[in-house]
């Protein structure tokens, strides 16, 4: 009810007037009581008392009327009692409801009274920068209109301006005057732009129109403005605290379904960030305006006819909550509204979706002292809680796993979030107790990301607000670098990071999808509705659909985390919005970006499986995630050589303190060298579910399954078997494991698709049985799917400190090796790097900040950085899988942070093979001649007891493989007297094998070829390994360029022909190449293997010179042994002999 302009406000209209006494805080009820007491009527007279008595007597007579009527009508007493029971029940329910309302009212009154008492301050008590409500006309009007102290306090709170937040009443006056014209613009925008887009998005909305668009008379209010200083000079950063309680009215109609709906009233409260950039040297000075909400605003919309709108086909799956969430998320980072102010503005895409300021790696470690929420026996027995955590940064949300029955949970999970605005964004962690119905709240913490940026690394316990306990977080700020040379360092660092559920990322990729040209038309020459699917491994993101255009413009940005950009690919699929028609495709190896300038590609890309002129314009920007190691703090170790080095810098003459003696051996902890190797055989699967559909789901296909394994922070992936519900993989993976109890191997099966891979089931294997017994083979039922099972074989390989079995291990590995798997490990190398001494100083005087890198092949480990010392103590260990111990070596690099190389060391592993216990523990001199490192390197041979192969050795006393022979494929056990497979060991091979090697037979006139022929029953394949040749015949002046050709007779087609690589100018080539033929054993015994050693005649000629051949009758060859033999080469007429 509005008051005439000339009337003065009543005391009720001004519940929080500034003239109130300072010692008595205002409350709504105090004012109401005063006003009511001032107008209280006089007490009732005698007439009033008589009227009250008559009224009470009349009510009692009315109670007897139903009894009289029941008797007059001859009804039984039961009807009277039934009516009385109904009345008493209704009365009891009403009394309970009134009591609940009184309690709620009392709680509200207490809250208002306490809030008023807390916030109330007189004029003299308020600082100069606080503007009380009474001095603001707008505030007076709102308070008068509301008439409640709670509203007055809310307005008072909004009017308090902190020193860096300024009022903007002048801006509110401008907005109020512009508001009607903004309504006209909105009406044109909705009618000319939004309505056509809505009609094209859904065939059921082709009659969609806006029938009424009015923004109302209440404009948006800006309660405060904060200008952020100290930011980049080419931009102006503003935060607007906005509040909109409007009478907007927007009506829509879908004539086809006679549906009318709309919006009548809306509230919006939040902090809107406005960025004015770039600043240019011409009118209008500002090139563009960007607007967004850093945090999700409070949004409340009063819908009209929403039920009718959601009854339309195609919209029935939506809900009011989903629509509200979509609208709110559209306004929040990383989404932005960009308004260019000048034509032909450069880098519009980057302004609309700029690169993140950085990445925060959040390690959710643990919590302690949480509240107990679980109750039993109706609350008589107090239990614990089942806590889990929600981690939020803007719209990025992560949920941890649930820890059952624990008040001090340990999660050990890692998440990576993109930070777009600093300051402003917050890290929020909420802890809940998991319950079957509604989860209980245990506490919350918030932290501004600016503090993480300043600290670099934060590792703290944060108290939980709204509950009890603390949460342990490690927060790391990762900078974005356009430097590909740092990639190897980042990958080495990530290998030492324990991260789950996903491995740590090494880089991010930002894709600006701009437009496409000349896409193919649909059937009937109809314009397509193109959208784009972008995939990297298992992550797929989709663009919006542009309707009725073969030259669409998207102008969208997508962001991906990359684990290793050297091996990952970007898969782009341009499709019609139905996803059934592919308009074009593109596969881009991300390694191309590593060689591009600034790790950026900005160009047109030609589409395949599309039109001849179909192309896509994208800008791809890669940035490496770099953790500044100078920000990483490590605890100081008392008594370390680093402290001694400080004394060495400024020696004190005559000091009586003795320098501690230099240790001669390392002192690793008891867990060093106790790792084992788990060999995982992914064999096959059965009864998988079919996920592929064709012709819109009418035709049911099969699946393209593959297996993904996760264990000990590592993940492995098998090959894809096309269109098979009972696939056979026969792949082997190896991972280093410890004896920590509770470890699990997780296996997930997926169906490979172009967009998102379909889930086919998962299973978990507890490693306790494998680690205790050493072997497990089992069919595992796949969970979360109707059918399917997976066949796995797990074997624990314990390293043995003896080189006597190395040759047998190498032979067995070569036989069971499959072409689809990586080369199997023959040994495990454990390295403990304790310390270094006498490292060179920087510029001759300052000590460096050294770290070390250990590497074997492609695997490396980086130690921590020890600050400013020439005698660092690292005390770190690393383990490496070794494929060929006789040829590989351990590479050690010592580098200073920011100073480059300080020294290096190359340790051939062949030196370990001749050492006692396969172990070296001593000081090693670095290659530069200045500095030494103390390390322990020990090798363990990995002997498989369940390989299905019996290798032969002449030293039977030391061979456990000979002591425990395995049954092979159902064939009779045979013993061969042929020589075993020999590996030439450098640096001491004669010391290992000379005492056991039999004298070798002289080679024939044409030379010899060394072969292993074996039938692998597990994969039902015939396997042949060509090791090499010796003493080949030289016909001309130059040595030949030999290679070996294999043919499985009687077939002479290309299907059975195999060929090795060609070796240049040698009479004793080494090949070590493996070949396979898939055929059953009975068929293999009917074949003959024709082996020919040939040489190319000349570079321009296709003629081949036959150097010799040998033909093996497989029926007369023992295929169960897998022994390597030398065979004499003969000409075409003779047959080879061994």
Short mmCIF file of C-alpha atoms in Angstrom, two decimals, residues 346-351 353-355 508-515 534 555-560 570 572 586 588 590 593 597-605 616-623:
data_model
loop_
_atom_site.label_atom_id
_atom_site.label_comp_id
_atom_site.label_asym_id
_atom_site.label_seq_id
_atom_site.Cartn_x
_atom_site.Cartn_y
_atom_site.Cartn_z
CA UNK A 346 42.11 -8.28 -32.90
CA UNK A 347 42.12 -11.49 -30.83
CA UNK A 348 38.39 -11.44 -30.13
CA UNK A 349 38.46 -15.18 -29.41
CA UNK A 350 41.19 -14.75 -26.81
CA UNK A 351 39.29 -11.90 -25.16
CA UNK A 353 38.03 -17.05 -23.69
CA UNK A 354 41.48 -15.99 -22.47
CA UNK A 355 44.10 -18.44 -21.30
CA UNK A 508 46.89 -27.87 -21.01
CA UNK A 509 45.49 -27.40 -24.49
CA UNK A 510 43.12 -24.52 -25.26
CA UNK A 511 41.23 -24.85 -28.54
CA UNK A 512 39.51 -21.81 -30.04
CA UNK A 513 36.96 -23.24 -32.46
CA UNK A 514 36.16 -20.44 -34.87
CA UNK A 515 34.34 -21.54 -38.01
CA UNK A 534 36.69 -32.77 -29.83
CA UNK A 555 33.45 -18.97 -31.67
CA UNK A 556 33.82 -21.31 -28.70
CA UNK A 557 36.74 -22.34 -26.53
CA UNK A 558 37.57 -25.77 -25.10
CA UNK A 559 40.18 -26.76 -22.57
CA UNK A 560 41.89 -30.13 -22.06
CA UNK A 570 43.35 -34.51 -30.97
CA UNK A 572 37.89 -33.71 -34.29
CA UNK A 586 40.46 -34.43 -38.45
CA UNK A 588 46.03 -33.92 -35.23
CA UNK A 590 49.75 -32.84 -30.49
CA UNK A 593 52.44 -28.05 -31.32
CA UNK A 597 56.24 -21.09 -32.40
CA UNK A 598 54.94 -20.29 -28.90
CA UNK A 599 53.34 -23.77 -28.92
CA UNK A 600 50.52 -22.27 -31.01
CA UNK A 601 48.82 -23.21 -34.28
CA UNK A 602 46.44 -20.64 -35.79
CA UNK A 603 45.30 -21.80 -39.22
CA UNK A 604 42.79 -23.58 -41.47
CA UNK A 605 42.70 -27.40 -41.23
CA UNK A 616 37.94 -25.90 -40.24
CA UNK A 617 39.57 -22.85 -38.68
CA UNK A 618 40.98 -23.34 -35.20
CA UNK A 619 43.55 -21.81 -32.93
CA UNK A 620 45.33 -24.31 -30.69
CA UNK A 621 47.43 -23.07 -27.78
CA UNK A 622 49.44 -25.43 -25.58
CA UNK A 623 51.01 -24.42 -22.29
#
